[in-house]
PDB file of C-alpha atoms in Angstrom:
ATOM      1  CA  UNK A  63      65.814  83.074  56.139  1.00  0.00           C
ATOM      2  CA  UNK A  64      66.517  86.957  56.675  1.00  0.00           C
ATOM      3  CA  UNK A  65      70.795  87.539  57.372  1.00  0.00           C
ATOM      4  CA  UNK A  66      72.115  90.406  59.659  1.00  0.00           C
ATOM      5  CA  UNK A  67      72.900  92.808  57.024  1.00  0.00           C
ATOM      6  CA  UNK A  68      71.599  96.501  57.937  1.00  0.00           C
ATOM      7  CA  UNK A  69      67.718  97.386  56.598  1.00  0.00           C
ATOM      8  CA  UNK A  70      65.375  99.883  56.349  1.00  0.00           C
ATOM      9  CA  UNK A  71      62.177  99.337  59.029  1.00  0.00           C
ATOM     10  CA  UNK A  72      58.904 101.142  60.209  1.00  0.00           C
ATOM     11  CA  UNK A  73      58.582 101.609  63.498  1.00  0.00           C
ATOM     12  CA  UNK A  74      55.358 103.347  63.870  1.00  0.00           C
ATOM     13  CA  UNK A  75      55.351 104.688  60.766  1.00  0.00           C
ATOM     14  CA  UNK A  76      58.673 106.259  61.047  1.00  0.00           C
ATOM     15  CA  UNK A  77      61.392 104.686  58.667  1.00  0.00           C
ATOM     16  CA  UNK A  78      64.703 104.193  60.714  1.00  0.00           C
ATOM     17  CA  UNK A  79      67.391 102.274  59.189  1.00  0.00           C
ATOM     18  CA  UNK A  80      68.363  99.278  61.428  1.00  0.00           C
ATOM     19  CA  UNK A  81      70.113  96.070  61.479  1.00  0.00           C
ATOM     20  CA  UNK A  82      68.037  93.098  60.425  1.00  0.00           C
ATOM     21  CA  UNK A  83      68.383  91.708  63.624  1.00  0.00           C
ATOM     22  CA  UNK A  84      67.127  95.260  65.399  1.00  0.00           C
ATOM     23  CA  UNK A  85      63.981  95.412  62.341  1.00  0.00           C
ATOM     24  CA  UNK A  86      63.007  91.774  63.830  1.00  0.00           C
ATOM     25  CA  UNK A  87      62.782  93.100  67.249  1.00  0.00           C
ATOM     26  CA  UNK A  88      60.761  96.314  66.376  1.00  0.00           C
ATOM     27  CA  UNK A  89      58.473  94.206  63.972  1.00  0.00           C
ATOM     28  CA  UNK A  90      58.078  91.904  67.196  1.00  0.00           C
ATOM     29  CA  UNK A  91      57.647  94.760  69.461  1.00  0.00           C
ATOM     30  CA  UNK A  92      54.970  96.179  67.346  1.00  0.00           C
ATOM     31  CA  UNK A  93      52.802  92.951  66.640  1.00  0.00           C
ATOM     32  CA  UNK A  94      52.790  93.050  70.379  1.00  0.00           C
ATOM     33  CA  UNK A  95      51.331  96.494  70.825  1.00  0.00           C
ATOM     34  CA  UNK A  96      49.090  96.039  67.696  1.00  0.00           C
ATOM     35  CA  UNK A  97      47.798  92.865  68.402  1.00  0.00           C
ATOM     36  CA  UNK A  98      44.109  91.549  69.685  1.00  0.00           C
ATOM     37  CA  UNK A  99      42.741  95.621  69.611  1.00  0.00           C
ATOM     38  CA  UNK A 100      44.865  95.317  72.670  1.00  0.00           C
ATOM     39  CA  UNK A 101      45.856  99.006  72.543  1.00  0.00           C
ATOM     40  CA  UNK A 102      42.908 101.658  71.850  1.00  0.00           C
ATOM     41  CA  UNK A 103      43.222 104.347  68.727  1.00  0.00           C
ATOM     42  CA  UNK A 104      44.792 106.919  71.197  1.00  0.00           C
ATOM     43  CA  UNK A 105      47.353 104.247  72.123  1.00  0.00           C
ATOM     44  CA  UNK A 106      48.780 103.875  69.177  1.00  0.00           C
ATOM     45  CA  UNK A 107      48.236 107.246  67.958  1.00  0.00           C
ATOM     46  CA  UNK A 108      50.625 108.458  70.695  1.00  0.00           C
ATOM     47  CA  UNK A 109      53.016 105.476  70.193  1.00  0.00           C
ATOM     48  CA  UNK A 110      53.549 107.216  66.794  1.00  0.00           C
ATOM     49  CA  UNK A 111      53.705 110.312  67.648  1.00  0.00           C
ATOM     50  CA  UNK A 112      56.263 109.351  70.472  1.00  0.00           C
ATOM     51  CA  UNK A 113      58.399 107.856  67.448  1.00  0.00           C
ATOM     52  CA  UNK A 114      58.008 110.611  65.123  1.00  0.00           C
ATOM     53  CA  UNK A 115      59.218 113.693  68.033  1.00  0.00           C
ATOM     54  CA  UNK A 116      62.282 111.213  68.892  1.00  0.00           C
ATOM     55  CA  UNK A 117      63.468 111.334  65.158  1.00  0.00           C
ATOM     56  CA  UNK A 118      65.298 114.627  65.732  1.00  0.00           C
ATOM     57  CA  UNK A 119      66.415 114.053  68.831  1.00  0.00           C
ATOM     58  CA  UNK A 120      68.330 110.708  66.577  1.00  0.00           C
ATOM     59  CA  UNK A 121      69.383 112.786  63.828  1.00  0.00           C
ATOM     60  CA  UNK A 122      71.260 115.083  66.532  1.00  0.00           C
ATOM     61  CA  UNK A 123      72.732 112.350  68.708  1.00  0.00           C
ATOM     62  CA  UNK A 124      74.227 110.684  65.098  1.00  0.00           C
ATOM     63  CA  UNK A 125      75.672 113.869  63.995  1.00  0.00           C
ATOM     64  CA  UNK A 126      77.609 115.185  67.276  1.00  0.00           C
ATOM     65  CA  UNK A 127      79.088 111.875  67.608  1.00  0.00           C
ATOM     66  CA  UNK A 128      79.219 111.126  63.836  1.00  0.00           C
ATOM     67  CA  UNK A 129      77.674 107.997  63.823  1.00  0.00           C
ATOM     68  CA  UNK A 130      74.482 105.741  62.305  1.00  0.00           C
ATOM     69  CA  UNK A 131      73.506 104.957  65.353  1.00  0.00           C
ATOM     70  CA  UNK A 132      69.425 103.295  65.192  1.00  0.00           C
ATOM     71  CA  UNK A 133      67.206 104.147  67.546  1.00  0.00           C
ATOM     72  CA  UNK A 134      63.597 103.076  68.624  1.00  0.00           C
ATOM     73  CA  UNK A 135      60.944 102.163  71.426  1.00  0.00           C
ATOM     74  CA  UNK A 136      60.024  99.258  72.688  1.00  0.00           C
ATOM     75  CA  UNK A 137      56.547  99.009  73.268  1.00  0.00           C
ATOM     76  CA  UNK A 138      56.007  95.640  74.692  1.00  0.00           C
ATOM     77  CA  UNK A 139      55.833  96.460  78.361  1.00  0.00           C
ATOM     78  CA  UNK A 140      54.433  99.974  78.352  1.00  0.00           C
ATOM     79  CA  UNK A 141      52.223 100.871  80.741  1.00  0.00           C
ATOM     80  CA  UNK A 142      49.373 101.812  78.904  1.00  0.00           C
ATOM     81  CA  UNK A 143      47.218 103.721  81.441  1.00  0.00           C
ATOM     82  CA  UNK A 144      50.173 106.137  82.482  1.00  0.00           C
ATOM     83  CA  UNK A 145      51.233 106.765  79.010  1.00  0.00           C
ATOM     84  CA  UNK A 146      47.496 107.401  78.869  1.00  0.00           C
ATOM     85  CA  UNK A 147      47.525 110.321  81.934  1.00  0.00           C
ATOM     86  CA  UNK A 148      51.167 111.361  80.918  1.00  0.00           C
ATOM     87  CA  UNK A 149      51.500 114.898  78.698  1.00  0.00           C
ATOM     88  CA  UNK A 150      52.133 114.330  75.405  1.00  0.00           C
ATOM     89  CA  UNK A 151      56.259 114.051  74.346  1.00  0.00           C
ATOM     90  CA  UNK A 152      56.883 111.871  77.950  1.00  0.00           C
ATOM     91  CA  UNK A 153      58.080 108.689  76.620  1.00  0.00           C
ATOM     92  CA  UNK A 154      60.562 110.575  73.864  1.00  0.00           C
ATOM     93  CA  UNK A 155      61.467 112.950  76.572  1.00  0.00           C
ATOM     94  CA  UNK A 156      62.740 110.274  78.703  1.00  0.00           C
ATOM     95  CA  UNK A 157      63.765 108.083  75.843  1.00  0.00           C
ATOM     96  CA  UNK A 158      66.143 110.905  74.933  1.00  0.00           C
ATOM     97  CA  UNK A 159      67.545 110.971  78.182  1.00  0.00           C
ATOM     98  CA  UNK A 160      69.611 107.705  77.273  1.00  0.00           C
ATOM     99  CA  UNK A 161      70.238 110.052  73.763  1.00  0.00           C
ATOM    100  CA  UNK A 162      71.736 113.008  75.781  1.00  0.00           C
ATOM    101  CA  UNK A 163      73.836 110.789  78.060  1.00  0.00           C
ATOM    102  CA  UNK A 164      75.454 109.995  74.569  1.00  0.00           C
ATOM    103  CA  UNK A 165      75.579 113.320  73.500  1.00  0.00           C
ATOM    104  CA  UNK A 166      77.254 113.916  76.375  1.00  0.00           C
ATOM    105  CA  UNK A 167      80.189 111.783  75.886  1.00  0.00           C
ATOM    106  CA  UNK A 168      80.696 112.139  72.410  1.00  0.00           C
ATOM    107  CA  UNK A 169      81.165 115.876  73.137  1.00  0.00           C
ATOM    108  CA  UNK A 170      84.442 114.694  74.377  1.00  0.00           C
ATOM    109  CA  UNK A 171      86.385 113.622  70.528  1.00  0.00           C
ATOM    110  CA  UNK A 172      88.215 110.894  72.138  1.00  0.00           C
ATOM    111  CA  UNK A 173      85.034 109.664  73.988  1.00  0.00           C
ATOM    112  CA  UNK A 174      82.974 109.438  71.269  1.00  0.00           C
ATOM    113  CA  UNK A 175      85.249 107.359  69.087  1.00  0.00           C
ATOM    114  CA  UNK A 176      84.145 104.367  72.070  1.00  0.00           C
ATOM    115  CA  UNK A 177      80.719 105.275  71.069  1.00  0.00           C
ATOM    116  CA  UNK A 178      80.653 104.804  67.084  1.00  0.00           C
ATOM    117  CA  UNK A 179      83.188 101.268  68.024  1.00  0.00           C
ATOM    118  CA  UNK A 180      80.424  99.988  70.763  1.00  0.00           C
ATOM    119  CA  UNK A 181      76.691 101.565  70.318  1.00  0.00           C
ATOM    120  CA  UNK A 182      75.353 100.550  66.811  1.00  0.00           C
ATOM    121  CA  UNK A 183      71.386 100.685  68.584  1.00  0.00           C
ATOM    122  CA  UNK A 184      69.884 102.148  71.859  1.00  0.00           C
ATOM    123  CA  UNK A 185      66.313 100.525  71.917  1.00  0.00           C
ATOM    124  CA  UNK A 186      63.639 102.405  74.871  1.00  0.00           C
ATOM    125  CA  UNK A 187      61.485 100.026  76.574  1.00  0.00           C
ATOM    126  CA  UNK A 188      59.813  99.735  80.233  1.00  0.00           C
ATOM    127  CA  UNK A 189      60.953  97.878  83.034  1.00  0.00           C
ATOM    128  CA  UNK A 190      58.525  94.524  83.276  1.00  0.00           C
ATOM    129  CA  UNK A 191      59.811  93.796  86.764  1.00  0.00           C
ATOM    130  CA  UNK A 192      60.876  96.275  89.041  1.00  0.00           C
ATOM    131  CA  UNK A 193      64.441  94.182  89.040  1.00  0.00           C
ATOM    132  CA  UNK A 194      65.008  94.939  86.075  1.00  0.00           C
ATOM    133  CA  UNK A 195      68.149  96.751  84.783  1.00  0.00           C
ATOM    134  CA  UNK A 196      67.784 100.415  84.179  1.00  0.00           C
ATOM    135  CA  UNK A 197      70.491 100.374  81.313  1.00  0.00           C
ATOM    136  CA  UNK A 198      72.537  97.458  79.880  1.00  0.00           C
ATOM    137  CA  UNK A 199      74.709  97.303  76.913  1.00  0.00           C
ATOM    138  CA  UNK A 200      75.307  93.770  75.122  1.00  0.00           C
ATOM    139  CA  UNK A 201      76.649  92.858  71.344  1.00  0.00           C
ATOM    140  CA  UNK A 202      76.706  96.536  70.807  1.00  0.00           C
ATOM    141  CA  UNK A 203      72.676  97.041  71.675  1.00  0.00           C
ATOM    142  CA  UNK A 204      72.371 100.091  74.343  1.00  0.00           C
ATOM    143  CA  UNK A 205      69.019  98.840  76.201  1.00  0.00           C
ATOM    144  CA  UNK A 206      67.359 101.792  78.133  1.00  0.00           C
ATOM    145  CA  UNK A 207      64.501 101.118  79.893  1.00  0.00           C
ATOM    146  CA  UNK A 208      62.220 104.115  80.419  1.00  0.00           C
ATOM    147  CA  UNK A 209      61.089 104.530  84.558  1.00  0.00           C
ATOM    148  CA  UNK A 210      58.047 107.130  83.875  1.00  0.00           C
ATOM    149  CA  UNK A 211      58.396 107.888  88.109  1.00  0.00           C
ATOM    150  CA  UNK A 212      61.549 109.417  87.764  1.00  0.00           C
ATOM    151  CA  UNK A 213      64.378 110.661  84.983  1.00  0.00           C
ATOM    152  CA  UNK A 214      67.224 108.461  84.642  1.00  0.00           C
ATOM    153  CA  UNK A 215      69.413 110.539  82.839  1.00  0.00           C
ATOM    154  CA  UNK A 216      72.139 110.261  85.565  1.00  0.00           C
ATOM    155  CA  UNK A 217      72.399 106.635  86.222  1.00  0.00           C
ATOM    156  CA  UNK A 218      72.651 106.501  82.044  1.00  0.00           C
ATOM    157  CA  UNK A 219      75.570 108.897  81.820  1.00  0.00           C
ATOM    158  CA  UNK A 220      77.223 107.108  84.523  1.00  0.00           C
ATOM    159  CA  UNK A 221      76.572 103.634  83.458  1.00  0.00           C
ATOM    160  CA  UNK A 222      77.745 105.161  80.000  1.00  0.00           C
ATOM    161  CA  UNK A 223      81.628 106.038  81.339  1.00  0.00           C
ATOM    162  CA  UNK A 224      81.585 103.154  83.351  1.00  0.00           C
ATOM    163  CA  UNK A 225      81.112 100.427  80.496  1.00  0.00           C
ATOM    164  CA  UNK A 226      82.421 102.321  77.109  1.00  0.00           C
ATOM    165  CA  UNK A 227      86.311 101.723  76.982  1.00  0.00           C
ATOM    166  CA  UNK A 228      89.294 102.696  75.356  1.00  0.00           C
ATOM    167  CA  UNK A 229      92.121 101.086  75.264  1.00  0.00           C
ATOM    168  CA  UNK A 230      90.175  98.351  77.915  1.00  0.00           C
ATOM    169  CA  UNK A 231      89.881 101.287  79.919  1.00  0.00           C
ATOM    170  CA  UNK A 232      86.533 103.133  81.304  1.00  0.00           C
ATOM    171  CA  UNK A 233      86.281 106.377  80.494  1.00  0.00           C
ATOM    172  CA  UNK A 234      85.572 107.681  83.350  1.00  0.00           C
ATOM    173  CA  UNK A 235      88.834 106.046  84.704  1.00  0.00           C
ATOM    174  CA  UNK A 236      90.339 108.011  81.710  1.00  0.00           C
ATOM    175  CA  UNK A 237      88.526 111.685  83.028  1.00  0.00           C
ATOM    176  CA  UNK A 238      89.752 111.092  85.977  1.00  0.00           C
ATOM    177  CA  UNK A 239      93.157 110.582  85.285  1.00  0.00           C
ATOM    178  CA  UNK A 240      93.459 113.496  83.613  1.00  0.00           C
ATOM    179  CA  UNK A 241      91.512 115.068  86.189  1.00  0.00           C
ATOM    180  CA  UNK A 242      94.184 115.251  88.285  1.00  0.00           C
ATOM    181  CA  UNK A 243      97.124 115.051  86.244  1.00  0.00           C
ATOM    182  CA  UNK A 244      96.009 118.232  85.448  1.00  0.00           C
ATOM    183  CA  UNK A 245      95.746 119.466  89.070  1.00  0.00           C
ATOM    184  CA  UNK A 246      99.003 117.662  89.940  1.00  0.00           C
ATOM    185  CA  UNK A 247     100.223 120.145  87.217  1.00  0.00           C
ATOM    186  CA  UNK A 248      98.460 123.224  88.464  1.00  0.00           C
ATOM    187  CA  UNK A 249     100.015 122.728  91.842  1.00  0.00           C
ATOM    188  CA  UNK A 250     103.067 121.810  90.531  1.00  0.00           C
ATOM    189  CA  UNK A 251     103.449 125.274  88.838  1.00  0.00           C
ATOM    190  CA  UNK A 252     103.253 127.166  92.546  1.00  0.00           C
ATOM    191  CA  UNK A 253     106.105 124.622  93.841  1.00  0.00           C
ATOM    192  CA  UNK A 254     108.594 125.589  90.810  1.00  0.00           C
ATOM    193  CA  UNK A 255     107.767 129.231  91.460  1.00  0.00           C
ATOM    194  CA  UNK A 256     108.561 129.375  95.741  1.00  0.00           C
ATOM    195  CA  UNK A 257     111.452 127.358  94.475  1.00  0.00           C
ATOM    196  CA  UNK A 258     113.153 128.799  91.879  1.00  0.00           C
ATOM    197  CA  UNK A 259     113.214 125.451  90.556  1.00  0.00           C
ATOM    198  CA  UNK A 260     112.493 122.987  87.363  1.00  0.00           C
ATOM    199  CA  UNK A 261     111.030 119.958  88.624  1.00  0.00           C
ATOM    200  CA  UNK A 262     108.101 117.866  86.660  1.00  0.00           C
ATOM    201  CA  UNK A 263     105.705 115.949  88.917  1.00  0.00           C
ATOM    202  CA  UNK A 264     103.684 112.546  87.620  1.00  0.00           C
ATOM    203  CA  UNK A 265     101.660 110.073  89.019  1.00  0.00           C
ATOM    204  CA  UNK A 266     102.363 106.330  88.767  1.00  0.00           C
ATOM    205  CA  UNK A 267      99.032 104.833  88.256  1.00  0.00           C
ATOM    206  CA  UNK A 268      99.899 101.108  89.041  1.00  0.00           C
ATOM    207  CA  UNK A 269      98.093  98.928  91.536  1.00  0.00           C
ATOM    208  CA  UNK A 270      95.010 101.348  91.829  1.00  0.00           C
ATOM    209  CA  UNK A 271      92.000 100.387  91.764  1.00  0.00           C
ATOM    210  CA  UNK A 272      89.757 101.880  89.350  1.00  0.00           C
ATOM    211  CA  UNK A 273      87.321 103.394  92.077  1.00  0.00           C
ATOM    212  CA  UNK A 274      90.136 104.152  93.733  1.00  0.00           C
ATOM    213  CA  UNK A 275      91.144 106.665  90.677  1.00  0.00           C
ATOM    214  CA  UNK A 276      87.470 107.872  89.919  1.00  0.00           C
ATOM    215  CA  UNK A 277      87.107 109.077  93.951  1.00  0.00           C
ATOM    216  CA  UNK A 278      90.592 111.274  93.686  1.00  0.00           C
ATOM    217  CA  UNK A 279      92.173 109.218  96.265  1.00  0.00           C
ATOM    218  CA  UNK A 280      95.417 109.888  94.664  1.00  0.00           C
ATOM    219  CA  UNK A 281      95.316 113.602  95.407  1.00  0.00           C
ATOM    220  CA  UNK A 282      97.282 112.063  98.123  1.00  0.00           C
ATOM    221  CA  UNK A 283     100.095 112.310  95.625  1.00  0.00           C
ATOM    222  CA  UNK A 284      99.943 116.589  96.732  1.00  0.00           C
ATOM    223  CA  UNK A 285     101.517 116.057 100.126  1.00  0.00           C
ATOM    224  CA  UNK A 286     105.135 115.419  98.468  1.00  0.00           C
ATOM    225  CA  UNK A 287     104.567 119.117  97.116  1.00  0.00           C
ATOM    226  CA  UNK A 288     103.480 120.544  99.813  1.00  0.00           C
ATOM    227  CA  UNK A 289     106.940 118.870 101.619  1.00  0.00           C
ATOM    228  CA  UNK A 290     109.026 120.454  98.911  1.00  0.00           C
ATOM    229  CA  UNK A 291     107.540 123.851  99.223  1.00  0.00           C
ATOM    230  CA  UNK A 292     107.808 123.839 102.914  1.00  0.00           C
ATOM    231  CA  UNK A 293     111.658 122.639 102.771  1.00  0.00           C
ATOM    232  CA  UNK A 294     111.948 126.239 100.332  1.00  0.00           C
ATOM    233  CA  UNK A 295     111.027 128.874 102.436  1.00  0.00           C
ATOM    234  CA  UNK A 296     114.518 129.748 102.869  1.00  0.00           C
ATOM    235  CA  UNK A 297     117.408 130.215 100.938  1.00  0.00           C
ATOM    236  CA  UNK A 298     119.396 126.653 102.189  1.00  0.00           C
ATOM    237  CA  UNK A 299     116.251 125.040 101.566  1.00  0.00           C
ATOM    238  CA  UNK A 300     115.880 126.443  97.881  1.00  0.00           C
ATOM    239  CA  UNK A 301     119.515 125.290  96.998  1.00  0.00           C
ATOM    240  CA  UNK A 302     118.617 121.846  98.522  1.00  0.00           C
ATOM    241  CA  UNK A 303     115.867 121.243  96.549  1.00  0.00           C
ATOM    242  CA  UNK A 304     117.438 122.596  93.801  1.00  0.00           C
ATOM    243  CA  UNK A 305     120.339 121.018  93.817  1.00  0.00           C
ATOM    244  CA  UNK A 306     117.989 117.064  94.293  1.00  0.00           C
ATOM    245  CA  UNK A 307     114.842 117.013  93.148  1.00  0.00           C
ATOM    246  CA  UNK A 308     114.069 116.810  89.704  1.00  0.00           C
ATOM    247  CA  UNK A 309     111.078 114.940  89.218  1.00  0.00           C
ATOM    248  CA  UNK A 310     108.479 113.809  91.790  1.00  0.00           C
ATOM    249  CA  UNK A 311     106.845 110.442  91.541  1.00  0.00           C
ATOM    250  CA  UNK A 312     103.707 109.873  93.773  1.00  0.00           C
ATOM    251  CA  UNK A 313     101.010 106.622  93.782  1.00  0.00           C
ATOM    252  CA  UNK A 314     100.032 103.974  95.695  1.00  0.00           C
ATOM    253  CA  UNK A 315     101.211 101.243  97.433  1.00  0.00           C
ATOM    254  CA  UNK A 316      99.245  99.250 100.188  1.00  0.00           C
ATOM    255  CA  UNK A 317     102.457  99.878 102.659  1.00  0.00           C
ATOM    256  CA  UNK A 318     103.584 103.771 102.169  1.00  0.00           C
ATOM    257  CA  UNK A 319     106.977 104.197 101.222  1.00  0.00           C
ATOM    258  CA  UNK A 320     108.980 107.046 100.282  1.00  0.00           C
ATOM    259  CA  UNK A 321     112.526 107.625  98.305  1.00  0.00           C
ATOM    260  CA  UNK A 322     115.208 109.670  96.559  1.00  0.00           C
ATOM    261  CA  UNK A 323     117.154 108.276  94.296  1.00  0.00           C
ATOM    262  CA  UNK A 324     119.032 110.113  91.149  1.00  0.00           C
ATOM    263  CA  UNK A 325     117.215 113.005  91.581  1.00  0.00           C
ATOM    264  CA  UNK A 326     113.866 111.596  91.509  1.00  0.00           C
ATOM    265  CA  UNK A 327     111.571 111.706  94.773  1.00  0.00           C
ATOM    266  CA  UNK A 328     108.725 108.835  94.596  1.00  0.00           C
ATOM    267  CA  UNK A 329     106.295 109.088  98.011  1.00  0.00           C
ATOM    268  CA  UNK A 330     103.704 106.192  97.407  1.00  0.00           C
ATOM    269  CA  UNK A 331     100.732 106.614 100.084  1.00  0.00           C
ATOM    270  CA  UNK A 332      98.613 104.107 101.207  1.00  0.00           C
ATOM    271  CA  UNK A 333      95.230 106.327 100.831  1.00  0.00           C
ATOM    272  CA  UNK A 334      94.483 106.080 104.490  1.00  0.00           C
ATOM    273  CA  UNK A 335      97.242 107.917 106.733  1.00  0.00           C
ATOM    274  CA  UNK A 336      96.226 111.042 108.144  1.00  0.00           C
ATOM    275  CA  UNK A 337     100.016 111.944 108.631  1.00  0.00           C
ATOM    276  CA  UNK A 338     101.427 111.738 104.623  1.00  0.00           C
ATOM    277  CA  UNK A 339     103.199 115.635 105.425  1.00  0.00           C
ATOM    278  CA  UNK A 340     105.275 114.812 108.698  1.00  0.00           C
ATOM    279  CA  UNK A 341     106.487 111.734 106.977  1.00  0.00           C
ATOM    280  CA  UNK A 342     107.352 112.961 104.016  1.00  0.00           C
ATOM    281  CA  UNK A 343     109.004 116.123 105.637  1.00  0.00           C
ATOM    282  CA  UNK A 344     110.787 114.090 108.707  1.00  0.00           C
ATOM    283  CA  UNK A 345     112.250 112.271 105.496  1.00  0.00           C
ATOM    284  CA  UNK A 346     113.634 115.264 103.382  1.00  0.00           C
ATOM    285  CA  UNK A 347     115.237 116.751 106.184  1.00  0.00           C
ATOM    286  CA  UNK A 348     117.521 114.075 107.361  1.00  0.00           C
ATOM    287  CA  UNK A 349     117.971 113.509 103.054  1.00  0.00           C
ATOM    288  CA  UNK A 350     118.569 116.690 102.137  1.00  0.00           C
TER     289      UNK A 350
END
């Protein structure tokens, strides 16, 4: 009985290092391709050519990701007629859409760590049924289905950033948090300049769903800075802000709230109301 250690297998004549589990899957796929003379010599040659062409993409992906990901085709459901009519390199090009997505993720070093930890093999196959998922990730195997009717690179990238995680948080959420914190920090620079004050600003992410974070709903948080800038338009307002507001913390709550305590202005938006600015302004005018 074979174990699950790494092994070297030949897929269409191309030597690749994969797990024994992967080698078994590859052997079964090839057996299906070569069985009973179902494929013409032209088709078999095309498959071998596509596999050889993919080798450079595999090497490039592993170099950028600093990984040892095994990659291969599963031809068992390949639409032979379409492949015969397609231009040379078509299957390799579509398979590389998944690899390009991996390379894109790995272009951010911290995200590349998620790739190395969670993906050890990529299988490029073909849909048997229209309802088959385009892409899935199970037990370290990224199963990507080629759709010759349209490119799928965008879907592959979206899937990866939504399913690869760091500290139990999807990459898409981590990236959105970084985006919004940077935007808040940039807005804060203007507020500090107009008010002549040293104020910090941060986001309290508690209670927000992944969709809220990714959609940018947290930009409601900037309403607090907008109001502070209005107050700083005259000298008394500047003095009040400098003397009483040292930090701004914004976040989400189903019931909107605002509070100034011990120098910290805490504002929580419900992300749906359109009058945040007016509510914050009225509160600060009555509090400062």
